mmCIF file of C-alpha atoms in Angstrom:
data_model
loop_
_atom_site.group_PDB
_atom_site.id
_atom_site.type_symbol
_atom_site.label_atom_id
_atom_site.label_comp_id
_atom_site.label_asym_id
_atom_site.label_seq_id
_atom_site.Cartn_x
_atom_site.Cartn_y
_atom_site.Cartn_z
ATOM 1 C CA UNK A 18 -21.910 -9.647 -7.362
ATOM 2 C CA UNK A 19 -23.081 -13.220 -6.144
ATOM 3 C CA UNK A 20 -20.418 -14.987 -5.436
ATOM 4 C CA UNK A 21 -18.744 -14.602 -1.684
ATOM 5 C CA UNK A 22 -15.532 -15.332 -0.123
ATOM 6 C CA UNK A 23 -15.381 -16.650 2.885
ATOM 7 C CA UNK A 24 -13.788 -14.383 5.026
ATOM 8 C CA UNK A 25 -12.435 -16.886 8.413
ATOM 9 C CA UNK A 26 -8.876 -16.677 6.948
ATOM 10 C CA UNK A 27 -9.019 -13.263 6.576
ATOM 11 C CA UNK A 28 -8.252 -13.217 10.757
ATOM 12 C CA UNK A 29 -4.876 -12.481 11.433
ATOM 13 C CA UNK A 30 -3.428 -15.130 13.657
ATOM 14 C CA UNK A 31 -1.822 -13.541 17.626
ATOM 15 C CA UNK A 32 1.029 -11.183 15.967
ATOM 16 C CA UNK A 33 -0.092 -11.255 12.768
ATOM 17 C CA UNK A 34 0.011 -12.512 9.219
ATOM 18 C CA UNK A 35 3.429 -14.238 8.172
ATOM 19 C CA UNK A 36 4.358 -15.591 4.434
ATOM 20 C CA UNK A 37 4.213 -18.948 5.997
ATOM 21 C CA UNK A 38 -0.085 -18.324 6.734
ATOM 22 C CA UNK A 39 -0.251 -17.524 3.190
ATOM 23 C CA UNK A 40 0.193 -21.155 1.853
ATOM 24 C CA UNK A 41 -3.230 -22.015 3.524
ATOM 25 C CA UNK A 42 -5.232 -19.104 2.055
ATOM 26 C CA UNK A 43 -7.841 -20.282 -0.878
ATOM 27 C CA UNK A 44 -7.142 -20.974 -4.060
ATOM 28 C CA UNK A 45 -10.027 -18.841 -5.188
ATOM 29 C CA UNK A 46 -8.683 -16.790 -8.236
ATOM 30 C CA UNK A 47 -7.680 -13.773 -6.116
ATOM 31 C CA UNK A 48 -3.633 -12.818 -5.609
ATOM 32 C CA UNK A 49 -2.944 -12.607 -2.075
ATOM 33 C CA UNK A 50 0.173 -10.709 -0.571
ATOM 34 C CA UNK A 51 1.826 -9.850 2.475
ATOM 35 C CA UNK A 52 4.252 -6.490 2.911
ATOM 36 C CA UNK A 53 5.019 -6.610 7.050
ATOM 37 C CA UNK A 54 1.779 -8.269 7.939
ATOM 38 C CA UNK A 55 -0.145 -6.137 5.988
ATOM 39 C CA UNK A 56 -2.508 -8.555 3.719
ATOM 40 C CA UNK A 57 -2.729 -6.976 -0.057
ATOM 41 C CA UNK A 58 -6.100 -8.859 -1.996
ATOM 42 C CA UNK A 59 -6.559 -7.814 -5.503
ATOM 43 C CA UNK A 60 -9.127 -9.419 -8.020
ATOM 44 C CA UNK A 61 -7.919 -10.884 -11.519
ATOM 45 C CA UNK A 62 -6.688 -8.832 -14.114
ATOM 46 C CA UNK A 63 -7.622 -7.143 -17.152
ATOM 47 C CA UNK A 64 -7.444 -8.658 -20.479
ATOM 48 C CA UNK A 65 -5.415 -5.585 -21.764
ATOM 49 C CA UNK A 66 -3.413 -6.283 -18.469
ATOM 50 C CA UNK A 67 -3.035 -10.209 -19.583
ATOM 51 C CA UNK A 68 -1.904 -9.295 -23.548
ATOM 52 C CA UNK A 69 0.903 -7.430 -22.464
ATOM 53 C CA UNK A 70 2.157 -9.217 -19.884
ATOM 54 C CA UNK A 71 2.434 -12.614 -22.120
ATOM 55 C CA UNK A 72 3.461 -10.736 -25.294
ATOM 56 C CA UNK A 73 6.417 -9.353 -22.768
ATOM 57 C CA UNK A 74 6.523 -13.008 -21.713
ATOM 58 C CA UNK A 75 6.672 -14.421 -25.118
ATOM 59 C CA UNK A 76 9.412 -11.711 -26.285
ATOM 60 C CA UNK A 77 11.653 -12.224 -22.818
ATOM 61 C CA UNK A 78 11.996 -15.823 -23.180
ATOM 62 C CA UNK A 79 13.123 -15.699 -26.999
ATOM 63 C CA UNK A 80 16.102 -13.661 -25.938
ATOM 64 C CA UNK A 81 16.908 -15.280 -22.068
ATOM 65 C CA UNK A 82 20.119 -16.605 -21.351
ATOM 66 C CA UNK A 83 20.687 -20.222 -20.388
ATOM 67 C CA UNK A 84 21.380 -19.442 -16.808
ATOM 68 C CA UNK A 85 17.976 -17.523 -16.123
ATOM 69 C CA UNK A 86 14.368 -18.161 -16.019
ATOM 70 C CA UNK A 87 11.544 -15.910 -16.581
ATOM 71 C CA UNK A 88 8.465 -16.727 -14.701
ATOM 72 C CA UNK A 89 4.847 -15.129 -14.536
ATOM 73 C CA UNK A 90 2.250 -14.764 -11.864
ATOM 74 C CA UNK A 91 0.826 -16.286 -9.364
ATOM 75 C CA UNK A 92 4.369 -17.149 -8.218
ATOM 76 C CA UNK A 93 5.281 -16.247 -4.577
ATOM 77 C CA UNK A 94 8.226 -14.248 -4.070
ATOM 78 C CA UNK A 95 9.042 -13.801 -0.570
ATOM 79 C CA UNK A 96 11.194 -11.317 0.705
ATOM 80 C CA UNK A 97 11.130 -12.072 4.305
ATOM 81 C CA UNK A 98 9.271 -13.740 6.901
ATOM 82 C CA UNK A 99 6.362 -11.058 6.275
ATOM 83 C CA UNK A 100 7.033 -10.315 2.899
ATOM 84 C CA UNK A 101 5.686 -11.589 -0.044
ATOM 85 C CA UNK A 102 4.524 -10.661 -3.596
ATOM 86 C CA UNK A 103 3.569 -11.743 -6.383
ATOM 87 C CA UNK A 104 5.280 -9.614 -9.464
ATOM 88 C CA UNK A 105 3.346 -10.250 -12.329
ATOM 89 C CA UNK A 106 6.776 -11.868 -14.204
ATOM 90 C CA UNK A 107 10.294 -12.139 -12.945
ATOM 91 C CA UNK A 108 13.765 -13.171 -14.104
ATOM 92 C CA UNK A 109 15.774 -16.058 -11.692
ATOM 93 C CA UNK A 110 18.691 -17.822 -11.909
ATOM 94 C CA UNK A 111 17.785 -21.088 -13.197
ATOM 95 C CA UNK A 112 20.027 -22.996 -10.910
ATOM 96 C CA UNK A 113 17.477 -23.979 -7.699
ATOM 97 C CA UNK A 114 20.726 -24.479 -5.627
ATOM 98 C CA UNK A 115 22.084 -21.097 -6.148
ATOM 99 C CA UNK A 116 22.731 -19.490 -2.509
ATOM 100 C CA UNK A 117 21.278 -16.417 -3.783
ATOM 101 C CA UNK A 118 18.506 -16.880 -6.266
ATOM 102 C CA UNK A 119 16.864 -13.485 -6.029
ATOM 103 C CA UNK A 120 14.761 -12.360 -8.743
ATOM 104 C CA UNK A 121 17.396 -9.960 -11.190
ATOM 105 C CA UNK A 122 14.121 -8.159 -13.119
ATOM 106 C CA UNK A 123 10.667 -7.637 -12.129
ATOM 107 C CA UNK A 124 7.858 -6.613 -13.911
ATOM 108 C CA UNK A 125 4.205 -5.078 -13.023
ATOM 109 C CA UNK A 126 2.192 -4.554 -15.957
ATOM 110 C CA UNK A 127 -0.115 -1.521 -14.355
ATOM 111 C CA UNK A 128 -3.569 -1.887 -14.156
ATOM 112 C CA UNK A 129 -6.009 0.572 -12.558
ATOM 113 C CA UNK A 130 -6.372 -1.409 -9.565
ATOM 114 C CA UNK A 131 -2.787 -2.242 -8.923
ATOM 115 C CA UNK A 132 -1.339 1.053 -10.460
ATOM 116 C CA UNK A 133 -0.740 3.306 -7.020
ATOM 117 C CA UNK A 134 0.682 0.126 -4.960
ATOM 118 C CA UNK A 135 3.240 -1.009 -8.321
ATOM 119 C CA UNK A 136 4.506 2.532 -8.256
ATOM 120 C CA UNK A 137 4.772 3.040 -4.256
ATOM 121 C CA UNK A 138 4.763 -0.259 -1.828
ATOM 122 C CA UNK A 139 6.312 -2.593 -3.947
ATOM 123 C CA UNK A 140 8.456 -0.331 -5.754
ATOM 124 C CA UNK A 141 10.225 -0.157 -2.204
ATOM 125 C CA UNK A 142 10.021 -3.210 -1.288
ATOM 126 C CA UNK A 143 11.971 -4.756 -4.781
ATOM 127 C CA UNK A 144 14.279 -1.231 -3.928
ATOM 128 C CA UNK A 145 14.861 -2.891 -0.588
ATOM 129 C CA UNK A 146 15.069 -6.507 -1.646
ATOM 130 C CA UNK A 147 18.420 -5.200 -4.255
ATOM 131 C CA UNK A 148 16.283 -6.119 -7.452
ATOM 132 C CA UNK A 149 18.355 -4.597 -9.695
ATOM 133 C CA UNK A 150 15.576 -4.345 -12.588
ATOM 134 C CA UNK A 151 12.012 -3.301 -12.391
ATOM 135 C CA UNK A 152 10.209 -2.545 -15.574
ATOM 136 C CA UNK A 153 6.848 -0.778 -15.009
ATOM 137 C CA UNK A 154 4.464 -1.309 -18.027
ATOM 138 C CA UNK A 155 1.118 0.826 -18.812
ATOM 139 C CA UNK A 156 -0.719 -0.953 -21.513
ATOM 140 C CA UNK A 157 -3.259 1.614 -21.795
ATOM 141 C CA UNK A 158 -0.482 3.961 -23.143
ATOM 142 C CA UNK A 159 1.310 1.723 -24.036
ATOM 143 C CA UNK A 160 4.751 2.569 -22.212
ATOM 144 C CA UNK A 161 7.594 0.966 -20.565
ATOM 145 C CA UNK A 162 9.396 2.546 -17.533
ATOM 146 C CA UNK A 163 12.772 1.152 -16.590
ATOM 147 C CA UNK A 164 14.158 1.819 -13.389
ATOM 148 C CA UNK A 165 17.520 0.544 -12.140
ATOM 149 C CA UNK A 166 19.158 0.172 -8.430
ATOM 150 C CA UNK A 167 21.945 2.879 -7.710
ATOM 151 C CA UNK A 168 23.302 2.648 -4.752
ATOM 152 C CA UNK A 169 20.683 1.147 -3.065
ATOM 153 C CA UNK A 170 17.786 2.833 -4.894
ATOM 154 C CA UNK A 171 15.798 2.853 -7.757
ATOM 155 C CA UNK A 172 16.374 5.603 -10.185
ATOM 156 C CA UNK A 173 14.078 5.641 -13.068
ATOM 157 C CA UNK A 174 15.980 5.980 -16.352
ATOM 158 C CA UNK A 175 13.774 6.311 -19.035
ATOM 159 C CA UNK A 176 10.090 5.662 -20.781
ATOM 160 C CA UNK A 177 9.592 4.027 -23.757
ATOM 161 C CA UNK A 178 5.978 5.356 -25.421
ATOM 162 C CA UNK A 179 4.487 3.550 -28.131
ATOM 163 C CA UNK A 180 6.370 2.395 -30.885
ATOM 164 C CA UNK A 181 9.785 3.688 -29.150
ATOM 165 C CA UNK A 182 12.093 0.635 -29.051
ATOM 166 C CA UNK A 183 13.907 -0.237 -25.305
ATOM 167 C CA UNK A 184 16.813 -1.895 -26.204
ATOM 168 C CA UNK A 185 17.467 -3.360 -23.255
ATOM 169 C CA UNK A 186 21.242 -4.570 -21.707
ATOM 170 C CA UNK A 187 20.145 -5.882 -18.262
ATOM 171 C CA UNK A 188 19.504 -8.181 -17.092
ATOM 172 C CA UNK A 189 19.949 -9.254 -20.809
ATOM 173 C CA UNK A 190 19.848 -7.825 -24.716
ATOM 174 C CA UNK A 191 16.714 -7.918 -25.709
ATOM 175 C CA UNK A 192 14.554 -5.648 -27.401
ATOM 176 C CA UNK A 193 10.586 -4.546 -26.204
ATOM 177 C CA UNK A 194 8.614 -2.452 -28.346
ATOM 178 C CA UNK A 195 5.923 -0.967 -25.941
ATOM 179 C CA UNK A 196 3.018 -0.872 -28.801
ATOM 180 C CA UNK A 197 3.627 -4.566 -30.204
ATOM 181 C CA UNK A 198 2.787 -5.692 -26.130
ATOM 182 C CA UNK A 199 -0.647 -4.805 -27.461
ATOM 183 C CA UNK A 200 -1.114 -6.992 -30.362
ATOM 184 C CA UNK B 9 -25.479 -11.875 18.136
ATOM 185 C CA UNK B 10 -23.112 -10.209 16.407
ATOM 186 C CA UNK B 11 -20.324 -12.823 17.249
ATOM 187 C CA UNK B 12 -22.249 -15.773 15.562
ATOM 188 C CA UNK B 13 -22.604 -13.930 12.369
ATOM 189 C CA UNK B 14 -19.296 -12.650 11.948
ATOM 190 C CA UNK B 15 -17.595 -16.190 12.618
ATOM 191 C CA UNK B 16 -19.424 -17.270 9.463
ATOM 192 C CA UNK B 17 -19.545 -13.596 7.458
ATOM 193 C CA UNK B 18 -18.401 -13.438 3.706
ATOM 194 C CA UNK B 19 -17.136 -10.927 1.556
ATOM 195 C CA UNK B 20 -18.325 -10.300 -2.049
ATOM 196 C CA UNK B 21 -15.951 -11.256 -4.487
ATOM 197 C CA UNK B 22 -13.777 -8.790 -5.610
ATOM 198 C CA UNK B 23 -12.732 -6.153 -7.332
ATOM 199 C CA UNK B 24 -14.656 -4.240 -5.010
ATOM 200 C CA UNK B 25 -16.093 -0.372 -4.750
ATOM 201 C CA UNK B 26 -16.330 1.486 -1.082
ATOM 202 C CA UNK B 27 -19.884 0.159 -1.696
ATOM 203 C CA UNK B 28 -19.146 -3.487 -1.117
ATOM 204 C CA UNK B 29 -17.158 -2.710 2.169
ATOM 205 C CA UNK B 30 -20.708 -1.706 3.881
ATOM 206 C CA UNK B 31 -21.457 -5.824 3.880
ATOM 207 C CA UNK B 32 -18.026 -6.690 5.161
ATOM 208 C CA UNK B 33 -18.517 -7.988 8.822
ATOM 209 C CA UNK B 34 -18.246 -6.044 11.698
ATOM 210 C CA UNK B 35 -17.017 -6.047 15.148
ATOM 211 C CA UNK B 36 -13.760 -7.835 14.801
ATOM 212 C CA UNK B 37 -10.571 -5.997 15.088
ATOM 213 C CA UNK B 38 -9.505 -6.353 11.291
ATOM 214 C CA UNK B 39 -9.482 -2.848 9.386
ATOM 215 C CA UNK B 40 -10.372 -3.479 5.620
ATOM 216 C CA UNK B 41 -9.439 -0.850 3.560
ATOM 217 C CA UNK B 42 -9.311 -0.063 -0.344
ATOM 218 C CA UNK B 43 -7.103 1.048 -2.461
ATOM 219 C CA UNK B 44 -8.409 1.071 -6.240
ATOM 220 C CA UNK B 45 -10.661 -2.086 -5.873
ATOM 221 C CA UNK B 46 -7.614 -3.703 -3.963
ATOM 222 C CA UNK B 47 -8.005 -4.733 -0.397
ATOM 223 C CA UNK B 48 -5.708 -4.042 2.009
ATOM 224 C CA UNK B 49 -6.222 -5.748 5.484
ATOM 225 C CA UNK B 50 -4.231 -4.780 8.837
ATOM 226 C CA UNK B 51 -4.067 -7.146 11.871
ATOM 227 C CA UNK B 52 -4.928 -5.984 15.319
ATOM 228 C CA UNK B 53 -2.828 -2.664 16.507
ATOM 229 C CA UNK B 54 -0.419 -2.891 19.918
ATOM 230 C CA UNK B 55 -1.293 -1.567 23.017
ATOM 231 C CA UNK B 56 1.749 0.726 22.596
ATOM 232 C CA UNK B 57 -0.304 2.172 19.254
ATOM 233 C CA UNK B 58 -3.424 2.599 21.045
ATOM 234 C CA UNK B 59 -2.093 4.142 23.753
ATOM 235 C CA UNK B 60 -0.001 6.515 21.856
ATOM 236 C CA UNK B 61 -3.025 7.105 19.311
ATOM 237 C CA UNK B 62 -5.896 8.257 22.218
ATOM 238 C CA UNK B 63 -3.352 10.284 23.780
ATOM 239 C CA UNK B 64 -2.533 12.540 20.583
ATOM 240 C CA UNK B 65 -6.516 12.000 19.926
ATOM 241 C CA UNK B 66 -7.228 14.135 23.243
ATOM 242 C CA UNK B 67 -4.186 16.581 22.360
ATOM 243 C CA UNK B 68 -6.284 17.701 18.959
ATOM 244 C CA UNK B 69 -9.603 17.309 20.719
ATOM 245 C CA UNK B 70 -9.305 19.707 23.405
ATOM 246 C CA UNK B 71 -7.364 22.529 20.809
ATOM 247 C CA UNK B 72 -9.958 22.034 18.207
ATOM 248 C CA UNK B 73 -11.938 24.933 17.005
ATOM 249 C CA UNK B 74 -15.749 24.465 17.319
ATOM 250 C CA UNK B 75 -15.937 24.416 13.453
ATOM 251 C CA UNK B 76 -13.446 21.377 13.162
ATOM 252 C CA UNK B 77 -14.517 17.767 14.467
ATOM 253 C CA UNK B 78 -11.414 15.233 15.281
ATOM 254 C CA UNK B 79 -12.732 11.466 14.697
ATOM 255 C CA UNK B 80 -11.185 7.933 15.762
ATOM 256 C CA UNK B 81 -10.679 5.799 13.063
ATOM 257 C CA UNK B 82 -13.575 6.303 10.769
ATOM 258 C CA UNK B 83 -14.100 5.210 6.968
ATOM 259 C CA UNK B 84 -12.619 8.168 4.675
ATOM 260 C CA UNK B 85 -14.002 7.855 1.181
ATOM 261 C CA UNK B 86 -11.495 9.385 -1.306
ATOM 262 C CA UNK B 87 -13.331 8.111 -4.263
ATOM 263 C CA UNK B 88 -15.093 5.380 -5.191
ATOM 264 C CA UNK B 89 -12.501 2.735 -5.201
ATOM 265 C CA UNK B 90 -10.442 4.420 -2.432
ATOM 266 C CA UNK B 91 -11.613 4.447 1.192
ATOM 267 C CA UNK B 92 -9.822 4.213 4.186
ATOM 268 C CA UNK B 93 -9.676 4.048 7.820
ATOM 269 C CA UNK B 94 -6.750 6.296 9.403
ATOM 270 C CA UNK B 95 -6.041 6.193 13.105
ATOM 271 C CA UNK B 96 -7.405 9.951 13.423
ATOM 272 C CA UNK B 97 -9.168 11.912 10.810
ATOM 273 C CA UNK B 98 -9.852 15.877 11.321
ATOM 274 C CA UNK B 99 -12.466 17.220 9.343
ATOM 275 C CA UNK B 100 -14.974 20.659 9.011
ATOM 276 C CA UNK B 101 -18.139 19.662 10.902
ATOM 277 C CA UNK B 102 -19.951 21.380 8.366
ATOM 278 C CA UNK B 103 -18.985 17.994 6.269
ATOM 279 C CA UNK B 104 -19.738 15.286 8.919
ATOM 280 C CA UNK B 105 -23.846 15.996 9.200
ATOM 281 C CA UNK B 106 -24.513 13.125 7.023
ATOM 282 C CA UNK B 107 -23.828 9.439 7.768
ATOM 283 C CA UNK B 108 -20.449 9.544 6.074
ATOM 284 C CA UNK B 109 -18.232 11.847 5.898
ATOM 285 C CA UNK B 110 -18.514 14.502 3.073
ATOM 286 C CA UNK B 111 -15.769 16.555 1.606
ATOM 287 C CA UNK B 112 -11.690 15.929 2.412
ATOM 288 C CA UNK B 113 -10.246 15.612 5.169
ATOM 289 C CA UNK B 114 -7.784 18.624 6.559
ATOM 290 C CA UNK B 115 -5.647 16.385 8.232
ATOM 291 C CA UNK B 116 -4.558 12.431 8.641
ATOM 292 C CA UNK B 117 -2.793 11.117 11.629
ATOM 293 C CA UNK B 118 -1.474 7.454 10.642
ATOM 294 C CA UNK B 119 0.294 6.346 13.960
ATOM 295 C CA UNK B 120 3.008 3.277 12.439
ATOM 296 C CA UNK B 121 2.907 -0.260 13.308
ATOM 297 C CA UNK B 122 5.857 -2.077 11.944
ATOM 298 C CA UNK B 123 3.035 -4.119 9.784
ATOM 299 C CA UNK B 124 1.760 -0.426 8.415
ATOM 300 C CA UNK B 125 5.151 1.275 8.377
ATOM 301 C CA UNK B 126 5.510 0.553 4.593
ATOM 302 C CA UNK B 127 2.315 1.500 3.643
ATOM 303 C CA UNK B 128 1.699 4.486 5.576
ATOM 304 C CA UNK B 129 4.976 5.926 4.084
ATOM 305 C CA UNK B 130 4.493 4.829 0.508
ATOM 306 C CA UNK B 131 1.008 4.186 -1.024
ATOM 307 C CA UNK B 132 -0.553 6.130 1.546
ATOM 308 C CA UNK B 133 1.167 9.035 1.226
ATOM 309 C CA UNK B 134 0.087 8.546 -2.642
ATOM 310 C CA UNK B 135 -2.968 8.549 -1.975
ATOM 311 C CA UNK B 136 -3.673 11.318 0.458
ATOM 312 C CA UNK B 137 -1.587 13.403 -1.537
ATOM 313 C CA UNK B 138 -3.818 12.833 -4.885
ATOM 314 C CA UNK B 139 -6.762 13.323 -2.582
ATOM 315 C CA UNK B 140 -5.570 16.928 -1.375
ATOM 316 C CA UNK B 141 -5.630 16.124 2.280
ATOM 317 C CA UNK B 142 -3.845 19.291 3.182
ATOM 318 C CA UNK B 143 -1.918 17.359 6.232
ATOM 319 C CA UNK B 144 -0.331 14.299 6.650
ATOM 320 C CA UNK B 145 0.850 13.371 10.241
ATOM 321 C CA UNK B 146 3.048 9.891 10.668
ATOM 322 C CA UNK B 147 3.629 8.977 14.070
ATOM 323 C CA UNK B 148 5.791 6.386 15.315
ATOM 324 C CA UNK B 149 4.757 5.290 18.707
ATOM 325 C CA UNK B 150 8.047 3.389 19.630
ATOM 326 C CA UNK B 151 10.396 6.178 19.188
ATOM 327 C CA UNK B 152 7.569 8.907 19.997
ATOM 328 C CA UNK B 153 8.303 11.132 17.236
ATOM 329 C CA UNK B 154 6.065 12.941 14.568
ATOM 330 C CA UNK B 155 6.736 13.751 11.341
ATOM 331 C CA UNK B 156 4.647 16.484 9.469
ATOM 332 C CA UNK B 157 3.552 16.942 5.775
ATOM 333 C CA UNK B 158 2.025 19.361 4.384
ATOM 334 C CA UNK B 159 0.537 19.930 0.539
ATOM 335 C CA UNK B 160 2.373 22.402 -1.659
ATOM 336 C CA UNK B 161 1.681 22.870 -4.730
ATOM 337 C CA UNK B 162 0.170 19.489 -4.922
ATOM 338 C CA UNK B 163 2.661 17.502 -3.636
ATOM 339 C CA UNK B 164 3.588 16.440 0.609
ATOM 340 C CA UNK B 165 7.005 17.983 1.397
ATOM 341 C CA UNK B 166 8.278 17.352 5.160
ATOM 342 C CA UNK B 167 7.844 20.286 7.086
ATOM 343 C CA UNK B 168 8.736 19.019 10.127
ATOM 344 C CA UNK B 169 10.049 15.477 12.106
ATOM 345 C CA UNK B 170 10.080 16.104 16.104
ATOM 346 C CA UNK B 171 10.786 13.526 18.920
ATOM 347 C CA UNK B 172 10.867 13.123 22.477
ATOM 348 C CA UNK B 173 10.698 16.195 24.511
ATOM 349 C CA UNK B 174 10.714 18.742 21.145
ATOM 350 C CA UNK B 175 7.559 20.857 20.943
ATOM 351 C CA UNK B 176 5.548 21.499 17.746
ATOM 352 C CA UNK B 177 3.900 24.343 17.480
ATOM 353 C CA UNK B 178 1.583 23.488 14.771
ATOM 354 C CA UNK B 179 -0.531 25.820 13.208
ATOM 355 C CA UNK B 180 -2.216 23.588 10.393
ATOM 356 C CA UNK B 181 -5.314 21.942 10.602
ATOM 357 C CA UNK B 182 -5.210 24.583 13.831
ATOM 358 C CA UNK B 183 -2.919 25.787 16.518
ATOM 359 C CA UNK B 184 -1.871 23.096 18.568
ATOM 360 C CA UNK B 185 1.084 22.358 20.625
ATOM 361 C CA UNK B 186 2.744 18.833 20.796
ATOM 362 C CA UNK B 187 4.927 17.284 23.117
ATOM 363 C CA UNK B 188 5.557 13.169 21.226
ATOM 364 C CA UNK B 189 7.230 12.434 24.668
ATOM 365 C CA UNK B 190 4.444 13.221 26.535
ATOM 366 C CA UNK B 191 2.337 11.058 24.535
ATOM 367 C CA UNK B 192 2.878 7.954 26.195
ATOM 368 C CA UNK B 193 1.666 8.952 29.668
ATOM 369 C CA UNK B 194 3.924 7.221 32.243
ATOM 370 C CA UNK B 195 3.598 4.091 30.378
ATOM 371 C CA UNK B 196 6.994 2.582 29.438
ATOM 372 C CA UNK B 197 7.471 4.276 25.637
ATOM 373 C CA UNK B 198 9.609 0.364 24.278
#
């Protein structure tokens, strides 16, 4: 490895990080997040990583309702003052001057370097944010996990494997196919 | 000088292997850990941490067998995209002759910030638990209470959560009795 980050951003200001510090980081290719003031720094993904999540892209937005938006990384989501991810794709209300415009589905496609913090730290914090949606997906299966928010936390309801069809109802009909996220 | 360099130091680009974190700079208070080629890096701890992390440090020092060695934070290699830094580390001595550590730890002490809090409880707890770190202590310095984990049958279950003046009588990674009230000294406990 040649190339080098500089690293004089990487020192947390007196009381550390906040989302706010964030906007100044470097636009250098890498996704930078914050969960309490802890900094998360993860590299680029995977091209199996990138096929699925704009096949899922490309089969959300053919069946979205007017009144929602799906959007894909690098988009900041923040959650609080020291809280703030990057889901690799998200459904919003469309309407920017909605009081509450809180994403209503996330998504992390799972790579092996984001696999252990999709299914722990930010599975709590979208549990704790009242996401009601998160989709999990493992292209190297390929599989889709769907978990929904019961009473305040997530319960996972079912996976998909393969060619096993998710017809989903929230936050909208529409139909995924785990193996065609491949193609 | 160490300052000079650091002020200027660089990473490698990432995704990065425990190998890489050897050239990350030194000597500043920010703890760089990995998780699966992802970094993960913590700001400065309080003085209420420290304080609350050297006094359980000399609890398990002086009721350590000779054949167990309790470190301060030290790098933990779990594999080789997994390596981290927890606030106290017990291992066999028989494993620390080298210049890393060798073998799994028997138990992890991870006293909570409100920045860590999160992470300590969810990824981890992950990843100590797919490690096989037998023990798994989480401390949380404001209220001065302990909660214990322990591996069964591959997976942490909470064997016990005390507080304040409760004792724990713990007999895993070796007998050793705990007071998380006294653990503060006479300092004011927040």
């Amino acid at each position: 490895m040649t190339a080098v980050t500089s690293t004089s951003y990487l020192s947390a200001p007196e009381g550390g990080w906040t989302a706010d510090d964030l906007a100044a980081f470097p636009d250098d290719g890498l996704r930078y997040e914050l969960v309490d003031g802890v900094l998360l720094v993860s590299a680029a993904p995977s091209e199996e990583h990138q096929i699925a999540l704009g096949n899922l892209y490309l089969g959300l937005v053919a069946a979205v309702p007017p009144e929602l938006r799906v959007l894909t990384a690098p988009y900041d989501v923040r959650f609080g003052p020291r809280r703030q991810l990057q889901p690799d794709l998200l459904v919003l209300p469309k309407d920017r001057t909605a009081a509450d415009r809180s994403p209503v589905l996330v998504v992390e496609v799972l790579s092996p370097s984001t696999a252990a913090t999709d299914r722990t730290l930010k599975r709590q914090v979208f549990e704790q944010a009242g996401i009601q949606c998160f989709w999990l997906v493992d292209p190297l299966v390929p599989s889709l996990t769907v978990l929904e928010l019961r009473d305040g936390a997530y319960v996972e309801l079912t996976t998909f494997m393969g060619d096993q069809a998710y017809t989903a109802v929230d936050p909208f009909a529409v139909r995924i196919v785990p193996a065609r996220l491949l193609h | 000088m160490r300052a000079m360099t650091t002020a200027r130091a660089a990473i490698p680009a990432g995704p990065w292997t425990v190998d890489d974190l050897d050239d990350f700079p030194e000597g500043d208070t920010r703890r760089y850990e990995l998780i699966d080629g992802a970094l993960l890096v913590s700001a400065e701890p309080s003085l209420q941490h420290q304080r609350v992390a050297a006094a359980l440090f000399r609890v398990l020092q002086d009721a350590a067998p000779r054949e167990l060695e309790v470190f301060w934070p030290i790098d933990v290699r779990l594999s080789p995209f997994r390596q981290i830094a927890p606030d106290i580390t017990v291992v066999r001595r028989q494993d620390a002759t080298g210049k890393r550590l060798a073998g799994v730890p028997l138990l992890v002490v991870e006293v909570q910030s409100p920045s860590t809090r999160a992470v300590d409880l969810t990824l981890k707890r992950r990843v100590l638990q797919e490690a096989g770190v037998p023990s798994y202590w989480l401390v949380d310095p404001d209220s001065l209470s302990i909660t214990v984990l322990e591996l069964q049958a591959g997976a942490y279950r909470e064997v016990a959560q005390v507080s304040g003046p409760q004792v724990y009588e713990a007999t895993l990674p070796f007998d050793v009795r705990i007071v998380p009230g006294e653990l503060a000294g006479d300092a004011p406990s927040g």
